[in-house]
CSV table of C-alpha atoms and ligand atoms in Angstrom, one decimal:
chain,number,residue,atom,x,y,z
A,1,MET,CA,0.0,0.0,0.0
A,2,ASP,CA,1.4,3.4,-0.9
A,3,PHE,CA,-0.1,6.8,-0.1
A,4,SER,CA,2.8,8.9,-1.5
A,5,LEU,CA,2.3,11.3,-4.3
A,6,THR,CA,4.3,11.0,-7.5
A,7,GLU,CA,6.5,13.9,-8.5
A,8,GLU,CA,4.0,14.7,-11.3
A,9,GLN,CA,1.1,14.8,-8.8
A,10,ARG,CA,3.0,17.1,-6.5
A,11,GLN,CA,3.7,19.5,-9.4
A,12,ILE,CA,0.0,19.4,-10.4
A,13,VAL,CA,-1.1,20.2,-6.8
A,14,ASN,CA,1.4,23.1,-6.6
A,15,SER,CA,0.2,24.5,-9.9
A,16,VAL,CA,-3.5,24.3,-8.8
A,17,GLU,CA,-2.6,26.1,-5.6
A,18,ARG,CA,-0.9,28.9,-7.6
A,19,PHE,CA,-3.8,29.0,-10.0
A,20,LEU,CA,-6.2,29.5,-7.1
A,21,GLU,CA,-4.0,32.1,-5.3
A,22,ARG,CA,-4.0,34.1,-8.5
A,23,HIS,CA,-7.6,33.8,-9.6
A,24,LEU,CA,-9.6,33.1,-6.5
A,25,PRO,CA,-8.0,34.4,-3.3
A,26,PRO,CA,-10.1,34.4,-0.2
A,27,GLU,CA,-11.2,38.1,-0.6
A,28,GLU,CA,-12.4,37.3,-4.2
A,29,GLN,CA,-14.4,34.3,-3.0
A,30,ALA,CA,-16.0,36.5,-0.3
A,31,ARG,CA,-16.9,39.2,-2.9
A,32,ARG,CA,-18.3,36.6,-5.3
A,33,ASP,CA,-20.4,35.0,-2.5
A,34,ALA,CA,-21.7,38.4,-1.3
A,35,GLN,CA,-22.6,39.4,-4.9
A,36,HIS,CA,-23.8,36.0,-6.1
A,37,ASP,CA,-21.3,36.2,-8.9
A,38,PRO,CA,-20.0,32.7,-10.0
A,39,PRO,CA,-16.5,32.6,-11.5
A,40,TYR,CA,-17.5,30.9,-14.8
A,41,HIS,CA,-14.6,32.5,-16.7
A,42,LEU,CA,-12.3,30.2,-14.7
A,43,LEU,CA,-13.4,27.2,-16.9
A,44,LYS,CA,-11.5,28.7,-19.8
A,45,VAL,CA,-8.4,29.3,-17.6
A,46,MET,CA,-8.6,25.7,-16.3
A,47,ALA,CA,-8.7,24.6,-20.0
A,48,ASP,CA,-5.7,26.7,-20.9
A,49,ASP,CA,-3.8,25.2,-18.0
A,50,GLY,CA,-4.6,21.7,-19.2
A,51,LEU,CA,-6.6,20.8,-16.1
A,52,LEU,CA,-9.8,19.8,-18.0
A,53,ALA,CA,-7.8,17.3,-20.1
A,54,LEU,CA,-6.6,15.3,-17.1
A,55,PRO,CA,-8.7,12.2,-17.0
A,56,PHE,CA,-9.6,11.8,-20.6
A,57,PRO,CA,-7.9,9.4,-23.1
A,58,GLN,CA,-5.2,10.7,-25.3
A,59,ALA,CA,-7.3,9.7,-28.3
A,60,GLN,CA,-9.8,12.4,-27.2
A,61,GLY,CA,-7.1,15.0,-26.7
A,62,GLY,CA,-6.8,14.2,-23.0
A,63,LEU,CA,-3.8,13.5,-20.8
A,64,GLY,CA,-4.9,10.1,-19.6
A,65,SER,CA,-4.1,10.8,-15.9
A,66,GLY,CA,-5.5,8.4,-13.3
A,67,TRP,CA,-8.5,9.3,-11.2
A,68,ASP,CA,-6.2,9.6,-8.1
A,69,THR,CA,-4.7,12.7,-9.8
A,70,VAL,CA,-8.1,14.1,-10.6
A,71,ALA,CA,-9.1,13.6,-6.9
A,72,LEU,CA,-6.0,15.5,-5.8
A,73,VAL,CA,-7.0,18.5,-8.0
A,74,GLN,CA,-10.5,18.3,-6.6
A,75,GLU,CA,-9.3,18.2,-3.0
A,76,THR,CA,-6.9,21.1,-3.6
A,77,MET,CA,-9.7,23.2,-5.2
A,78,GLY,CA,-12.0,22.4,-2.3
A,79,ARG,CA,-9.3,23.6,0.2
A,80,LYS,CA,-8.3,26.8,-1.6
A,81,GLY,CA,-11.2,27.6,-3.9
A,82,TRP,CA,-14.5,25.8,-3.3
A,83,MET,CA,-16.3,27.7,-6.2
A,84,ALA,CA,-13.6,26.4,-8.6
A,85,ALA,CA,-14.0,22.9,-7.4
A,86,SER,CA,-17.7,22.9,-8.3
A,87,LEU,CA,-17.0,24.1,-11.8
A,88,PHE,CA,-14.2,21.6,-12.3
A,89,ASN,CA,-16.4,18.7,-11.1
A,90,ARG,CA,-19.2,19.8,-13.3
A,91,ALA,CA,-17.0,20.0,-16.4
A,92,VAL,CA,-14.9,16.9,-15.8
A,93,GLY,CA,-16.6,14.5,-13.5
A,94,PHE,CA,-20.1,15.1,-14.8
A,95,GLY,CA,-20.1,16.5,-18.3
A,96,GLY,CA,-16.9,14.9,-19.6
A,97,MET,CA,-17.5,11.5,-18.0
A,98,SER,CA,-21.1,11.4,-19.1
A,99,LEU,CA,-20.1,12.1,-22.7
A,100,MET,CA,-17.3,9.5,-22.5
A,101,THR,CA,-19.5,6.9,-20.9
A,102,TYR,CA,-22.8,7.1,-22.9
A,103,GLY,CA,-22.4,10.0,-25.4
A,104,THR,CA,-22.7,9.0,-29.1
A,105,GLU,CA,-19.5,9.1,-31.2
A,106,ALA,CA,-20.8,12.2,-32.9
A,107,GLN,CA,-21.4,14.0,-29.5
A,108,LYS,CA,-17.9,13.0,-28.3
A,109,ALA,CA,-16.3,14.2,-31.5
A,110,ALA,CA,-18.1,17.5,-31.4
A,111,LEU,CA,-17.9,18.3,-27.7
A,112,MET,CA,-14.8,16.7,-26.1
A,113,PRO,CA,-12.4,19.0,-27.9
A,114,ARG,CA,-14.5,22.0,-26.9
A,115,LEU,CA,-14.7,20.8,-23.3
A,116,ILE,CA,-11.0,20.2,-23.0
A,117,GLY,CA,-9.9,23.3,-25.0
A,118,GLU,CA,-12.5,25.9,-24.0
A,119,GLY,CA,-14.2,24.5,-20.8
A,120,LEU,CA,-17.8,23.7,-21.5
A,121,LEU,CA,-20.3,23.9,-18.6
A,122,PHE,CA,-22.9,21.1,-18.3
A,123,ALA,CA,-26.0,21.2,-16.0
A,124,LEU,CA,-27.8,18.1,-14.8
A,125,GLY,CA,-31.5,18.4,-15.3
A,126,LEU,CA,-32.9,15.5,-13.3
A,127,THR,CA,-34.9,16.8,-10.3
A,128,GLU,CA,-38.5,17.8,-10.7
A,129,PRO,CA,-41.1,19.1,-8.2
A,130,GLN,CA,-42.4,15.6,-7.6
A,131,ALA,CA,-39.2,13.7,-8.4
A,132,GLY,CA,-36.5,14.4,-5.7
A,133,SER,CA,-35.0,11.4,-4.1
A,134,ASP,CA,-37.3,9.3,-6.2
A,135,ALA,CA,-35.6,10.1,-9.5
A,136,ALA,CA,-37.7,7.5,-11.3
A,137,ALA,CA,-40.8,9.7,-10.8
A,138,VAL,CA,-39.5,12.1,-13.6
A,139,ALA,CA,-42.5,13.2,-15.6
A,140,THR,CA,-41.0,15.7,-18.1
A,141,ARG,CA,-41.9,14.1,-21.5
A,142,ALA,CA,-40.1,14.1,-24.8
A,143,ARG,CA,-42.2,13.1,-27.9
A,144,ARG,CA,-40.6,12.1,-31.1
A,145,ALA,CA,-41.8,14.1,-34.2
A,146,ASP,CA,-39.9,13.4,-37.4
A,147,ASP,CA,-36.3,14.3,-36.8
A,148,THR,CA,-36.8,16.0,-33.5
A,149,TRP,CA,-37.7,15.5,-29.8
A,150,ILE,CA,-40.3,17.9,-28.4
A,151,ILE,CA,-39.9,18.4,-24.6
A,152,THR,CA,-42.6,19.4,-22.2
A,153,GLY,CA,-42.4,19.6,-18.4
A,154,ARG,CA,-40.7,21.2,-15.4
A,155,LYS,CA,-37.4,20.7,-13.7
A,156,SER,CA,-36.5,22.2,-10.3
A,157,TRP,CA,-33.2,23.0,-8.4
A,158,ILE,CA,-31.0,22.7,-11.5
A,159,SER,CA,-27.6,24.3,-10.7
A,160,ASP,CA,-26.1,26.7,-13.3
A,161,ALA,CA,-29.0,25.9,-15.7
A,162,ALA,CA,-29.2,29.3,-17.2
A,163,GLN,CA,-25.4,29.6,-17.7
A,164,ALA,CA,-24.6,26.1,-18.8
A,165,ASP,CA,-23.8,25.4,-22.4
A,166,PHE,CA,-25.9,22.2,-22.2
A,167,ILE,CA,-28.5,20.8,-19.9
A,168,VAL,CA,-28.2,17.0,-19.7
A,169,THR,CA,-31.9,16.5,-19.4
A,170,VAL,CA,-33.6,13.4,-18.1
A,171,VAL,CA,-37.0,12.9,-19.9
A,172,ARG,CA,-39.7,10.2,-20.2
A,173,THR,CA,-39.8,8.8,-23.7
A,174,GLY,CA,-41.6,5.5,-22.9
A,175,GLU,CA,-45.3,4.8,-22.5
A,176,SER,CA,-45.2,4.4,-18.7
A,177,ALA,CA,-46.1,7.3,-16.5
A,178,SER,CA,-43.4,6.6,-13.9
A,179,GLY,CA,-40.6,4.1,-13.1
A,180,ARG,CA,-37.0,3.7,-14.3
A,181,GLU,CA,-38.0,2.1,-17.6
A,182,GLY,CA,-38.7,4.6,-20.4
A,183,LEU,CA,-36.4,7.3,-19.2
A,184,SER,CA,-33.9,8.8,-21.7
A,185,ILE,CA,-31.3,11.5,-21.7
A,186,LEU,CA,-31.3,14.5,-24.1
A,187,LEU,CA,-28.5,17.0,-24.5
A,188,VAL,CA,-30.3,20.3,-24.6
A,189,PRO,CA,-28.5,23.6,-25.5
A,190,LYS,CA,-29.6,26.1,-22.9
A,191,ASP,CA,-30.7,28.7,-25.5
A,192,THR,CA,-33.2,26.3,-27.2
A,193,PRO,CA,-36.5,28.2,-27.9
A,194,GLY,CA,-39.2,27.0,-25.4
A,195,VAL,CA,-36.7,26.6,-22.5
A,196,SER,CA,-37.0,29.3,-19.8
A,197,PHE,CA,-35.5,29.7,-16.3
A,198,THR,CA,-36.7,31.0,-13.0
A,199,PRO,CA,-34.0,31.6,-10.3
A,200,LEU,CA,-34.5,30.0,-6.8
A,201,PRO,CA,-33.3,32.1,-3.9
A,202,LYS,CA,-31.5,30.0,-1.2
A,203,VAL,CA,-29.4,30.1,2.0
A,204,GLY,CA,-25.9,29.2,0.7
A,205,ASN,CA,-23.7,28.3,-2.2
A,206,ASN,CA,-24.3,31.7,-3.6
A,207,ALA,CA,-21.9,31.2,-6.5
A,208,LEU,CA,-23.9,28.1,-7.6
A,209,PRO,CA,-27.2,29.6,-8.9
A,210,SER,CA,-30.3,27.3,-8.9
A,211,TYR,CA,-33.2,27.4,-11.3
A,212,GLU,CA,-36.5,26.0,-12.1
A,213,ILE,CA,-36.7,25.2,-15.8
A,214,ALA,CA,-39.8,25.2,-17.9
A,215,PHE,CA,-39.8,23.2,-21.2
A,216,ASP,CA,-42.8,24.4,-23.3
A,217,GLY,CA,-42.6,22.4,-26.4
A,218,ALA,CA,-38.8,22.9,-26.7
A,219,GLU,CA,-37.5,21.2,-29.8
A,220,VAL,CA,-34.1,19.5,-30.2
A,221,PRO,CA,-32.8,17.3,-33.0
A,222,ALA,CA,-33.1,13.5,-32.8
A,223,GLU,CA,-29.3,13.4,-32.5
A,224,ALA,CA,-29.6,15.1,-29.1
A,225,LEU,CA,-30.3,11.6,-27.6
A,226,MET,CA,-27.4,10.5,-25.4
A,227,GLY,CA,-26.9,6.7,-25.3
A,228,GLU,CA,-29.9,4.4,-25.8
A,229,GLU,CA,-33.5,5.4,-25.8
A,230,GLY,CA,-35.2,4.1,-22.6
A,231,LYS,CA,-31.9,3.4,-20.8
A,232,GLY,CA,-31.5,6.9,-19.3
A,233,PHE,CA,-31.6,5.6,-15.7
A,234,VAL,CA,-29.0,3.0,-16.3
A,235,HIS,CA,-26.8,5.6,-18.0
A,236,LEU,CA,-27.1,8.0,-15.1
A,237,MET,CA,-26.2,5.3,-12.6
A,238,SER,CA,-23.2,4.3,-14.6
A,239,THR,CA,-21.5,7.7,-14.0
A,240,LEU,CA,-22.6,8.4,-10.4
A,241,HIS,CA,-19.3,7.2,-8.9
A,242,TYR,CA,-17.4,10.0,-10.8
A,243,ALA,CA,-19.6,12.7,-9.4
A,244,ARG,CA,-19.5,11.2,-5.9
A,245,ALA,CA,-15.7,10.9,-6.0
A,246,GLY,CA,-15.4,14.6,-7.1
A,247,LEU,CA,-17.8,15.8,-4.4
A,248,ALA,CA,-16.1,13.7,-1.6
A,249,ALA,CA,-12.6,15.0,-2.6
A,250,ALA,CA,-13.7,18.6,-2.9
A,251,VAL,CA,-15.6,18.4,0.4
A,252,THR,CA,-12.5,16.9,2.1
A,253,GLY,CA,-10.5,19.9,1.0
A,254,ALA,CA,-13.2,22.3,2.2
A,255,ALA,CA,-13.3,20.5,5.6
A,256,GLN,CA,-9.5,20.8,5.9
A,257,ARG,CA,-9.9,24.5,5.2
A,258,ALA,CA,-12.4,24.8,8.1
A,259,VAL,CA,-9.9,23.0,10.4
A,260,ASP,CA,-7.0,25.3,9.3
A,261,LEU,CA,-9.1,28.4,9.9
A,262,THR,CA,-10.1,27.1,13.4
A,263,LEU,CA,-6.5,26.2,14.2
A,264,ALA,CA,-5.3,29.7,13.3
A,265,HIS,CA,-8.0,31.3,15.4
A,266,VAL,CA,-7.4,29.3,18.6
A,267,THR,CA,-3.7,30.1,18.4
A,268,GLU,CA,-4.2,33.8,18.1
A,269,ARG,CA,-7.3,34.5,20.2
A,270,GLU,CA,-6.6,35.0,23.9
A,271,GLN,CA,-9.1,34.8,26.8
A,272,PHE,CA,-8.3,34.5,30.5
A,273,GLY,CA,-4.7,35.4,29.7
A,274,ARG,CA,-3.9,32.6,27.3
A,275,PRO,CA,-4.6,31.4,23.7
A,276,ILE,CA,-8.0,29.6,23.7
A,277,GLY,CA,-6.2,26.7,22.0
A,278,LYS,CA,-4.6,26.0,25.5
A,279,PHE,CA,-8.0,25.0,27.0
A,280,GLN,CA,-8.4,21.3,26.9
A,281,VAL,CA,-11.9,21.3,25.6
A,282,ILE,CA,-10.7,23.3,22.5
A,283,ARG,CA,-7.6,21.0,22.0
A,284,HIS,CA,-9.8,17.9,22.0
A,285,ARG,CA,-12.3,19.6,19.7
A,286,LEU,CA,-9.5,20.3,17.2
A,287,ALA,CA,-8.3,16.7,17.5
A,288,ASP,CA,-11.8,15.4,16.7
A,289,MET,CA,-12.1,17.8,13.8
A,290,GLN,CA,-8.8,16.7,12.2
A,291,MET,CA,-9.7,13.0,12.7
A,292,ARG,CA,-13.0,13.5,10.8
A,293,VAL,CA,-11.1,15.2,7.9
A,294,ASP,CA,-8.5,12.4,7.8
A,295,GLN,CA,-11.2,9.7,7.7
A,296,SER,CA,-12.8,11.6,4.8
A,297,ARG,CA,-9.5,12.0,3.0
A,298,LEU,CA,-8.7,8.3,3.3
A,299,ILE,CA,-12.1,7.1,2.0
A,300,SER,CA,-12.0,9.6,-0.8
A,301,TRP,CA,-8.5,8.5,-1.9
A,302,HIS,CA,-9.6,4.9,-1.7
A,303,LEU,CA,-12.6,5.6,-3.9
A,304,ALA,CA,-10.3,7.4,-6.4
A,305,TRP,CA,-8.0,4.4,-6.4
A,306,LEU,CA,-10.9,2.0,-7.0
A,307,ILE,CA,-12.0,4.1,-10.0
A,308,ARG,CA,-8.4,4.4,-11.3
A,309,GLU,CA,-8.1,0.6,-11.2
A,310,GLY,CA,-11.5,0.0,-12.8
A,311,LEU,CA,-12.8,-1.9,-9.7
A,312,PRO,CA,-16.4,-1.9,-8.5
A,313,SER,CA,-17.0,1.2,-6.4
A,314,ARG,CA,-20.8,1.6,-5.8
A,315,ARG,CA,-20.7,1.1,-2.1
A,316,HIS,CA,-17.5,3.0,-1.6
A,317,ALA,CA,-18.9,5.9,-3.6
A,318,ALA,CA,-21.9,6.1,-1.4
A,319,GLN,CA,-19.8,5.8,1.7
A,320,ALA,CA,-17.4,8.5,0.6
A,321,LYS,CA,-20.3,10.8,-0.1
A,322,VAL,CA,-21.8,10.3,3.4
A,323,ILE,CA,-18.5,10.4,5.3
A,324,ALA,CA,-17.1,13.5,3.6
A,325,THR,CA,-20.3,15.5,3.7
A,326,GLU,CA,-21.0,14.7,7.3
A,327,ALA,CA,-17.3,15.5,8.2
A,328,LEU,CA,-17.7,18.9,6.5
A,329,GLN,CA,-20.9,19.6,8.5
A,330,TYR,CA,-19.1,18.4,11.7
A,331,VAL,CA,-16.1,20.6,11.3
A,332,THR,CA,-18.0,23.7,10.2
A,333,GLN,CA,-20.4,23.4,13.1
A,334,HIS,CA,-17.5,23.1,15.6
A,335,GLY,CA,-15.6,25.7,13.7
A,336,MET,CA,-18.4,28.2,14.2
A,337,GLN,CA,-18.7,27.3,17.9
A,338,THR,CA,-14.9,27.9,18.3
A,339,LEU,CA,-14.7,31.1,16.4
A,340,ALA,CA,-17.9,32.3,18.1
A,341,SER,CA,-18.6,35.9,17.1
A,342,ALA,CA,-15.5,36.0,14.8
A,343,GLY,CA,-17.2,33.3,12.8
A,344,TYR,CA,-20.7,34.8,12.8
A,345,ILE,CA,-19.6,38.1,11.2
A,346,ILE,CA,-20.6,38.0,7.5
A,347,GLU,CA,-16.9,38.6,6.3
A,348,SER,CA,-15.9,35.4,8.0
A,349,GLU,CA,-15.0,32.5,5.7
A,350,MET,CA,-16.2,30.0,8.3
A,351,GLN,CA,-19.8,31.2,8.1
A,352,ARG,CA,-19.7,30.8,4.3
A,353,LEU,CA,-18.3,27.2,4.6
A,354,TRP,CA,-21.0,26.5,7.3
A,355,ARG,CA,-23.8,27.7,5.2
A,356,ASP,CA,-22.5,26.0,2.0
A,357,ALA,CA,-21.9,22.7,3.9
A,358,ARG,CA,-25.6,22.4,4.8
A,359,LEU,CA,-26.6,21.4,1.3
A,360,TYR,CA,-24.4,18.4,0.8
A,361,SER,CA,-25.9,15.8,3.1
A,362,PHE,CA,-29.2,16.0,1.1
A,363,GLY,CA,-28.0,17.4,-2.3
A,364,GLU,CA,-26.4,15.2,-4.9
A,365,GLY,CA,-28.4,12.1,-3.6
A,366,SER,CA,-29.4,12.5,0.1
A,367,ASN,CA,-27.3,10.6,2.7
A,368,GLU,CA,-30.4,8.6,3.6
A,369,ILE,CA,-30.5,7.3,0.0
A,370,GLN,CA,-26.7,6.7,0.1
A,371,ARG,CA,-27.3,4.6,3.3
A,372,ASN,CA,-30.0,2.6,1.5
A,373,THR,CA,-27.4,1.9,-1.3
A,374,ILE,CA,-24.8,0.8,1.2
A,375,ALA,CA,-27.2,-1.5,3.0
A,376,ARG,CA,-28.3,-2.9,-0.3
A,377,GLU,CA,-24.7,-3.5,-1.3
A,378,LEU,CA,-24.3,-5.3,2.0
A,379,GLY,CA,-27.0,-7.7,0.9
A,380,LEU,CA,-29.8,-6.2,3.1
B,1,LIG,C1,-28.8,24.0,-4.0
B,1,LIG,C2,-29.3,22.8,-4.7
B,1,LIG,C3,-28.7,22.4,-5.9
B,1,LIG,C4,-29.2,21.3,-6.6
B,1,LIG,N1,-28.7,21.0,-7.9
B,1,LIG,C5,-29.3,20.0,-8.6
B,1,LIG,C6,-28.9,19.9,-10.0
B,1,LIG,O1,-28.0,20.5,-10.5
B,1,LIG,N2,-29.6,18.9,-10.7
B,1,LIG,C7,-30.6,18.2,-10.2
B,1,LIG,O2,-31.1,17.4,-11.0
B,1,LIG,N3,-30.9,18.3,-8.9
B,1,LIG,C8,-30.3,19.2,-8.1
B,1,LIG,N4,-30.7,19.4,-6.8
B,1,LIG,C9,-31.8,18.6,-6.3
B,1,LIG,C10,-31.3,17.6,-5.2
B,1,LIG,O3,-30.6,16.6,-5.9
B,1,LIG,C11,-32.5,17.1,-4.4
B,1,LIG,O4,-32.8,18.2,-3.5
B,1,LIG,C12,-32.2,15.9,-3.6
B,1,LIG,O5,-32.1,14.8,-4.5
B,1,LIG,C13,-33.3,15.6,-2.6
B,1,LIG,O6,-34.5,15.7,-3.1
B,1,LIG,P1,-35.6,16.6,-2.4
B,1,LIG,O7,-35.0,17.9,-2.0
B,1,LIG,O8,-36.9,16.6,-3.3
B,1,LIG,O9,-36.0,15.8,-1.1
B,1,LIG,P2,-37.0,14.6,-0.9
B,1,LIG,O10,-36.8,13.5,-1.9
B,1,LIG,O11,-38.4,15.2,-0.7
B,1,LIG,O12,-36.5,14.0,0.5
B,1,LIG,C14,-36.9,14.6,1.8
B,1,LIG,C15,-36.3,13.8,2.9
B,1,LIG,O13,-36.8,12.5,2.9
B,1,LIG,C16,-35.7,11.5,2.8
B,1,LIG,N5,-36.1,10.4,2.0
B,1,LIG,C17,-36.7,10.4,0.8
B,1,LIG,N6,-36.8,9.1,0.3
B,1,LIG,C18,-36.3,8.3,1.2
B,1,LIG,C19,-36.2,6.9,1.4
B,1,LIG,N7,-36.5,6.0,0.4
B,1,LIG,N8,-35.5,6.4,2.5
B,1,LIG,C20,-35.1,7.2,3.4
B,1,LIG,N9,-35.2,8.6,3.4
B,1,LIG,C21,-35.8,9.1,2.3
B,1,LIG,C22,-34.6,12.3,2.1
B,1,LIG,O14,-33.3,11.7,2.4
B,1,LIG,C23,-34.7,13.7,2.7
B,1,LIG,O15,-34.1,13.7,4.0
B,1,LIG,C24,-30.2,20.5,-6.1
B,1,LIG,C25,-30.8,20.8,-4.8
B,1,LIG,C26,-30.4,22.0,-4.2
B,1,LIG,C27,-31.0,22.3,-2.9
């Protein structure tokens, strides 16, 4: 067993750190959070730096790096630039891996060079008002008419939908009114006539705007179908481990950032004539926080290794998602308690991490649903 980084991985982590120090320093993240201003332009900068090429085969213009290297980039971005991690994960772990896994040859040929060279943004259009955890309850319909699909229905809580280049949209094409069978996936350009967006105000992740989408007879060509008609659910499931791995790694980085901020504070802040980090209750709290982050890192690295080796990872992906997101909530909750008023002021980075963290134990597949998956994988 070997946990050491290769020289190449060390260099990539260093260059990602420099990238974030230059483009997304803490004060810039605070400004973007306050002004609800996502750093979309960074996708092009990531492309120019070769970051978006990392996991893809050389035949597609990629660098063919293992998923362990991708996870290191995601963790580094989570630690030093949470907003960048979300964009990177969306482009690489979701958009790129969806195209590579179930995109048609024509879609790959047209879009992979643009994704790697320019940085395309993909949104996932799955959730609907009546279809949250129960994804098979999707009711948005696509009807085939000559050489087109005509889409009618509503999506809710779709991140970056109005800014994305494409919305990977889950639609019902079969006869049945519900159930996994008969779902298909269409690649919908966001500026398609008949597609409109309504923003949803929310409590955190201000640089990740959320939208309701209305499809009112929106028409896309027949070639917009990704993978096989009626196999949309299977296709989605076949890429989930990439999204979970990206989230777990990025969340691990953000959790480490929360520990680092807390550590700096307890060393500087004095009460009763000594740094508060000298009080045993605070010392043990920091020890517990760091242990939770290290657990999260270990399981996220293990998951990345399973993916790199092409080994089954369904249970580990669910476990990594649960452990990492709950670690982030644990450390931000205790970070807020430890910084006290210094964390509650709106300029504090801790309050932003704490607000943002709240989403991830129910977003991206709730932790209850992950535990159902783990139990099922255990044979229950
Ligand atoms: C900020 C934000 C961004 C999002 N981005 C996207 C996006 O880009 N694309 C997208 O498609 N969706 C997105 N979502 C939707 C997100 O994936 C859903 O919120 C999530 O799947 C949970 O669905 P729900 O909110 O409807 O909760 P519900 O499904 O109503 O669940 C409510 C509670 O019941 C529990 N529960 C439900 N079923 C079970 C069960 N069988 N066993 C045990 N417990 C259960 C859940 O775990 C949860 O605690 C986003 C949501 C938010 C808030």
